[in-house]
PDB file of C-alpha atoms in Angstrom:
ATOM      1  CA  UNK A   1     108.898 140.951  83.134  1.00  0.00           C
ATOM      2  CA  UNK A   2     107.745 139.925  79.630  1.00  0.00           C
ATOM      3  CA  UNK A   3     109.942 136.753  79.454  1.00  0.00           C
ATOM      4  CA  UNK A   4     107.998 135.595  82.664  1.00  0.00           C
ATOM      5  CA  UNK A   5     104.845 136.043  81.183  1.00  0.00           C
ATOM      6  CA  UNK A   6     106.068 134.217  78.185  1.00  0.00           C
ATOM      7  CA  UNK A   7     106.935 131.265  79.989  1.00  0.00           C
ATOM      8  CA  UNK A   8     103.963 131.232  82.282  1.00  0.00           C
ATOM      9  CA  UNK A   9     101.855 131.408  78.919  1.00  0.00           C
ATOM     10  CA  UNK A  10     103.551 128.546  77.598  1.00  0.00           C
ATOM     11  CA  UNK A  11     103.286 126.407  80.646  1.00  0.00           C
ATOM     12  CA  UNK A  12      99.390 127.302  81.130  1.00  0.00           C
ATOM     13  CA  UNK A  13      98.862 126.267  77.164  1.00  0.00           C
ATOM     14  CA  UNK A  14     101.364 122.948  77.695  1.00  0.00           C
ATOM     15  CA  UNK A  15      99.148 121.980  80.867  1.00  0.00           C
ATOM     16  CA  UNK A  16      95.888 122.521  78.614  1.00  0.00           C
ATOM     17  CA  UNK A  17      97.109 120.904  75.891  1.00  0.00           C
ATOM     18  CA  UNK A  18      98.392 117.787  78.028  1.00  0.00           C
ATOM     19  CA  UNK A  19      94.920 117.632  79.781  1.00  0.00           C
ATOM     20  CA  UNK A  20      93.072 117.693  76.537  1.00  0.00           C
ATOM     21  CA  UNK A  21      95.249 114.974  75.193  1.00  0.00           C
ATOM     22  CA  UNK A  22      95.042 112.816  77.982  1.00  0.00           C
ATOM     23  CA  UNK A  23      91.171 113.157  77.957  1.00  0.00           C
ATOM     24  CA  UNK A  24      91.220 111.659  74.496  1.00  0.00           C
ATOM     25  CA  UNK A  25      93.043 108.886  75.934  1.00  0.00           C
ATOM     26  CA  UNK A  26      90.719 107.576  78.740  1.00  0.00           C
ATOM     27  CA  UNK A  27      90.951 105.908  81.890  1.00  0.00           C
ATOM     28  CA  UNK A  28      91.685 102.508  80.865  1.00  0.00           C
ATOM     29  CA  UNK A  29      89.778  99.647  81.747  1.00  0.00           C
ATOM     30  CA  UNK A  30      87.566  99.560  84.634  1.00  0.00           C
ATOM     31  CA  UNK A  31      88.050  96.555  87.228  1.00  0.00           C
ATOM     32  CA  UNK A  32      85.809  93.875  87.509  1.00  0.00           C
ATOM     33  CA  UNK A  33      82.681  93.828  90.111  1.00  0.00           C
ATOM     34  CA  UNK A  34      83.531  93.093  93.794  1.00  0.00           C
ATOM     35  CA  UNK A  35      81.806  89.958  95.020  1.00  0.00           C
ATOM     36  CA  UNK A  36      77.801  90.641  96.226  1.00  0.00           C
ATOM     37  CA  UNK A  37      78.894  90.790 100.016  1.00  0.00           C
ATOM     38  CA  UNK A  38      81.468  93.512  99.239  1.00  0.00           C
ATOM     39  CA  UNK A  39      79.018  96.236  97.242  1.00  0.00           C
ATOM     40  CA  UNK A  40      77.519  99.204  98.531  1.00  0.00           C
ATOM     41  CA  UNK A  41      73.865  99.515  98.867  1.00  0.00           C
ATOM     42  CA  UNK A  42      74.154 103.253 100.092  1.00  0.00           C
ATOM     43  CA  UNK A  43      77.065 106.041  99.685  1.00  0.00           C
ATOM     44  CA  UNK A  44      77.216 108.761 102.193  1.00  0.00           C
ATOM     45  CA  UNK A  45      79.186 111.809 101.274  1.00  0.00           C
ATOM     46  CA  UNK A  46      79.854 114.268 104.420  1.00  0.00           C
ATOM     47  CA  UNK A  47      80.801 117.575 102.464  1.00  0.00           C
ATOM     48  CA  UNK A  48      82.077 119.405 105.830  1.00  0.00           C
ATOM     49  CA  UNK A  49      84.219 116.442 106.852  1.00  0.00           C
ATOM     50  CA  UNK A  50      85.827 115.822 103.101  1.00  0.00           C
ATOM     51  CA  UNK A  51      84.732 112.022 103.695  1.00  0.00           C
ATOM     52  CA  UNK A  52      82.804 109.700 101.530  1.00  0.00           C
ATOM     53  CA  UNK A  53      81.659 106.280 102.967  1.00  0.00           C
ATOM     54  CA  UNK A  54      80.450 103.364 101.257  1.00  0.00           C
ATOM     55  CA  UNK A  55      77.521 101.467 103.430  1.00  0.00           C
ATOM     56  CA  UNK A  56      76.545  97.720 103.414  1.00  0.00           C
ATOM     57  CA  UNK A  57      73.270  97.794 105.283  1.00  0.00           C
ATOM     58  CA  UNK A  58      74.135 100.105 108.592  1.00  0.00           C
ATOM     59  CA  UNK A  59      77.682  98.914 108.194  1.00  0.00           C
ATOM     60  CA  UNK A  60      80.580 101.213 106.418  1.00  0.00           C
ATOM     61  CA  UNK A  61      82.609  99.101 104.083  1.00  0.00           C
ATOM     62  CA  UNK A  62      85.116 101.522 102.934  1.00  0.00           C
ATOM     63  CA  UNK A  63      85.782 105.270 103.916  1.00  0.00           C
ATOM     64  CA  UNK A  64      87.737 107.603 101.322  1.00  0.00           C
ATOM     65  CA  UNK A  65      89.090 111.196 101.666  1.00  0.00           C
ATOM     66  CA  UNK A  66      87.581 113.734  98.813  1.00  0.00           C
ATOM     67  CA  UNK A  67      88.055 116.782  97.325  1.00  0.00           C
ATOM     68  CA  UNK A  68      84.540 118.696  95.986  1.00  0.00           C
ATOM     69  CA  UNK A  69      83.665 121.292  94.310  1.00  0.00           C
ATOM     70  CA  UNK A  70      86.053 124.677  94.628  1.00  0.00           C
ATOM     71  CA  UNK A  71      82.759 126.303  96.094  1.00  0.00           C
ATOM     72  CA  UNK A  72      81.462 123.512  98.117  1.00  0.00           C
ATOM     73  CA  UNK A  73      81.596 125.039 101.630  1.00  0.00           C
ATOM     74  CA  UNK A  74      78.806 127.829 100.076  1.00  0.00           C
ATOM     75  CA  UNK A  75      75.951 125.544 100.209  1.00  0.00           C
ATOM     76  CA  UNK A  76      74.030 123.303  97.926  1.00  0.00           C
ATOM     77  CA  UNK A  77      74.587 123.308  94.287  1.00  0.00           C
ATOM     78  CA  UNK A  78      71.801 125.985  92.711  1.00  0.00           C
ATOM     79  CA  UNK A  79      72.757 125.925  89.059  1.00  0.00           C
ATOM     80  CA  UNK A  80      75.143 125.302  86.349  1.00  0.00           C
ATOM     81  CA  UNK A  81      78.845 127.094  86.987  1.00  0.00           C
ATOM     82  CA  UNK A  82      78.667 127.724  90.062  1.00  0.00           C
ATOM     83  CA  UNK A  83      81.141 124.876  91.392  1.00  0.00           C
ATOM     84  CA  UNK A  84      79.092 123.800  94.015  1.00  0.00           C
ATOM     85  CA  UNK A  85      78.678 120.248  95.166  1.00  0.00           C
ATOM     86  CA  UNK A  86      74.946 119.473  95.449  1.00  0.00           C
ATOM     87  CA  UNK A  87      73.458 118.031  98.670  1.00  0.00           C
ATOM     88  CA  UNK A  88      70.350 115.599  98.786  1.00  0.00           C
ATOM     89  CA  UNK A  89      69.706 112.198  97.800  1.00  0.00           C
ATOM     90  CA  UNK A  90      70.392 110.914  94.590  1.00  0.00           C
ATOM     91  CA  UNK A  91      71.663 107.552  92.613  1.00  0.00           C
ATOM     92  CA  UNK A  92      74.464 106.671  90.539  1.00  0.00           C
ATOM     93  CA  UNK A  93      72.591 106.552  87.427  1.00  0.00           C
ATOM     94  CA  UNK A  94      75.311 105.511  84.636  1.00  0.00           C
ATOM     95  CA  UNK A  95      79.100 104.863  84.656  1.00  0.00           C
ATOM     96  CA  UNK A  96      81.910 106.380  82.081  1.00  0.00           C
ATOM     97  CA  UNK A  97      84.953 104.199  81.778  1.00  0.00           C
ATOM     98  CA  UNK A  98      86.434 106.800  79.369  1.00  0.00           C
ATOM     99  CA  UNK A  99      85.795 109.744  81.262  1.00  0.00           C
ATOM    100  CA  UNK A 100      88.104 112.867  81.001  1.00  0.00           C
ATOM    101  CA  UNK A 101      89.038 111.666  84.946  1.00  0.00           C
ATOM    102  CA  UNK A 102      90.058 108.530  85.868  1.00  0.00           C
ATOM    103  CA  UNK A 103      86.839 106.194  85.512  1.00  0.00           C
ATOM    104  CA  UNK A 104      83.586 108.153  86.559  1.00  0.00           C
ATOM    105  CA  UNK A 105      80.040 107.338  88.238  1.00  0.00           C
ATOM    106  CA  UNK A 106      77.255 109.854  87.482  1.00  0.00           C
ATOM    107  CA  UNK A 107      75.350 111.276  90.395  1.00  0.00           C
ATOM    108  CA  UNK A 108      71.737 111.770  89.055  1.00  0.00           C
ATOM    109  CA  UNK A 109      71.796 115.535  89.750  1.00  0.00           C
ATOM    110  CA  UNK A 110      69.658 117.396  89.004  1.00  0.00           C
ATOM    111  CA  UNK A 111      66.348 116.164  90.599  1.00  0.00           C
ATOM    112  CA  UNK A 112      63.081 117.461  89.370  1.00  0.00           C
ATOM    113  CA  UNK A 113      63.413 120.244  92.753  1.00  0.00           C
ATOM    114  CA  UNK A 114      67.026 121.243  91.648  1.00  0.00           C
ATOM    115  CA  UNK A 115      65.791 121.927  88.279  1.00  0.00           C
ATOM    116  CA  UNK A 116      62.843 123.902  89.697  1.00  0.00           C
ATOM    117  CA  UNK A 117      64.675 126.166  92.037  1.00  0.00           C
ATOM    118  CA  UNK A 118      67.465 126.996  89.058  1.00  0.00           C
ATOM    119  CA  UNK A 119      64.893 127.693  86.600  1.00  0.00           C
ATOM    120  CA  UNK A 120      62.816 129.976  89.320  1.00  0.00           C
ATOM    121  CA  UNK A 121      66.449 132.077  89.461  1.00  0.00           C
ATOM    122  CA  UNK A 122      66.428 132.011  85.555  1.00  0.00           C
ATOM    123  CA  UNK A 123      69.459 129.466  85.324  1.00  0.00           C
ATOM    124  CA  UNK A 124      69.794 126.115  83.982  1.00  0.00           C
ATOM    125  CA  UNK A 125      70.351 123.439  87.023  1.00  0.00           C
ATOM    126  CA  UNK A 126      73.968 121.908  85.206  1.00  0.00           C
ATOM    127  CA  UNK A 127      74.467 118.215  85.529  1.00  0.00           C
ATOM    128  CA  UNK A 128      77.600 116.067  84.934  1.00  0.00           C
ATOM    129  CA  UNK A 129      77.980 115.676  88.526  1.00  0.00           C
ATOM    130  CA  UNK A 130      80.294 112.650  89.018  1.00  0.00           C
ATOM    131  CA  UNK A 131      82.424 110.415  91.737  1.00  0.00           C
ATOM    132  CA  UNK A 132      85.839 110.384  89.560  1.00  0.00           C
ATOM    133  CA  UNK A 133      89.422 109.714  90.202  1.00  0.00           C
ATOM    134  CA  UNK A 134      92.005 112.381  89.097  1.00  0.00           C
ATOM    135  CA  UNK A 135      91.910 113.881  85.596  1.00  0.00           C
ATOM    136  CA  UNK A 136      93.755 111.344  83.041  1.00  0.00           C
ATOM    137  CA  UNK A 137      97.733 111.754  82.894  1.00  0.00           C
ATOM    138  CA  UNK A 138      97.695 113.410  86.304  1.00  0.00           C
ATOM    139  CA  UNK A 139      97.450 110.378  88.580  1.00  0.00           C
ATOM    140  CA  UNK A 140     100.786 110.941  89.984  1.00  0.00           C
ATOM    141  CA  UNK A 141      99.741 113.699  92.028  1.00  0.00           C
ATOM    142  CA  UNK A 142      97.600 110.789  94.274  1.00  0.00           C
ATOM    143  CA  UNK A 143      96.476 112.171  97.808  1.00  0.00           C
ATOM    144  CA  UNK A 144      97.962 115.678  96.911  1.00  0.00           C
ATOM    145  CA  UNK A 145      95.032 116.506  95.748  1.00  0.00           C
ATOM    146  CA  UNK A 146      92.881 116.171  98.861  1.00  0.00           C
ATOM    147  CA  UNK A 147      94.865 119.512  99.880  1.00  0.00           C
ATOM    148  CA  UNK A 148      92.341 121.772  98.082  1.00  0.00           C
ATOM    149  CA  UNK A 149      88.832 121.294  96.547  1.00  0.00           C
ATOM    150  CA  UNK A 150      89.229 121.783  93.044  1.00  0.00           C
ATOM    151  CA  UNK A 151      86.449 120.223  91.135  1.00  0.00           C
ATOM    152  CA  UNK A 152      83.485 121.985  89.351  1.00  0.00           C
ATOM    153  CA  UNK A 153      81.174 120.274  91.877  1.00  0.00           C
ATOM    154  CA  UNK A 154      82.109 116.720  91.936  1.00  0.00           C
ATOM    155  CA  UNK A 155      83.396 114.248  94.345  1.00  0.00           C
ATOM    156  CA  UNK A 156      87.162 113.148  93.465  1.00  0.00           C
ATOM    157  CA  UNK A 157      89.261 110.594  95.073  1.00  0.00           C
ATOM    158  CA  UNK A 158      92.467 109.239  93.959  1.00  0.00           C
ATOM    159  CA  UNK A 159      92.633 106.603  90.877  1.00  0.00           C
ATOM    160  CA  UNK A 160      93.273 103.509  93.311  1.00  0.00           C
ATOM    161  CA  UNK A 161      90.333 104.395  95.194  1.00  0.00           C
ATOM    162  CA  UNK A 162      88.261 104.860  92.201  1.00  0.00           C
ATOM    163  CA  UNK A 163      89.045 101.641  91.138  1.00  0.00           C
ATOM    164  CA  UNK A 164      87.828 100.296  94.394  1.00  0.00           C
ATOM    165  CA  UNK A 165      84.421 102.632  94.369  1.00  0.00           C
ATOM    166  CA  UNK A 166      83.908 101.338  90.486  1.00  0.00           C
ATOM    167  CA  UNK A 167      84.131  97.729  91.679  1.00  0.00           C
ATOM    168  CA  UNK A 168      81.812  98.174  94.696  1.00  0.00           C
ATOM    169  CA  UNK A 169      79.028 100.679  93.460  1.00  0.00           C
ATOM    170  CA  UNK A 170      76.817  99.009  91.177  1.00  0.00           C
ATOM    171  CA  UNK A 171      74.430 101.307  88.966  1.00  0.00           C
ATOM    172  CA  UNK A 172      71.388 102.688  90.745  1.00  0.00           C
ATOM    173  CA  UNK A 173      72.794 103.018  94.216  1.00  0.00           C
ATOM    174  CA  UNK A 174      71.486 105.757  96.278  1.00  0.00           C
ATOM    175  CA  UNK A 175      73.818 108.356  97.511  1.00  0.00           C
ATOM    176  CA  UNK A 176      73.274 110.893 100.202  1.00  0.00           C
ATOM    177  CA  UNK A 177      75.086 114.340 100.327  1.00  0.00           C
ATOM    178  CA  UNK A 178      75.049 116.120 103.347  1.00  0.00           C
ATOM    179  CA  UNK A 179      76.506 119.415 104.686  1.00  0.00           C
TER     180      UNK A 179
END
């Protein structure tokens, strides 16, 4: 039994070290922007369906299967650390080409109402909610990541999907996240 625990501890430590090392490497170069007619002017996330749609006008231009926060089905994000994905209307307010996950687009959570609600409960609202690919160095898992929700409240897609989203979603694009 002791040997199994030692092996497990080594595996966990190796996983942690590999993830930390790859986070320092970064995502690589982001793709160029898509032509104007291929860019989204709204993102809609359907949490219960684990689906994200990019829209231009009323027309869907791309749809993605997604993974969410580990507690996504427990309602909207209420505070830092609850591992829920927010619900409401936000915007993509900045981009990070060197994030610990493959590329990332920041969602403007918390808004003033989110902040007030969290503070009323005596908690910080949290932040760093992103649309992102897989953690750097783990891209080989591709579509397998859809089998469970694994983020801390973010919206996750495959790395190739993230390249497509990055190219099609300009900064300040609104995002609606619905139950």
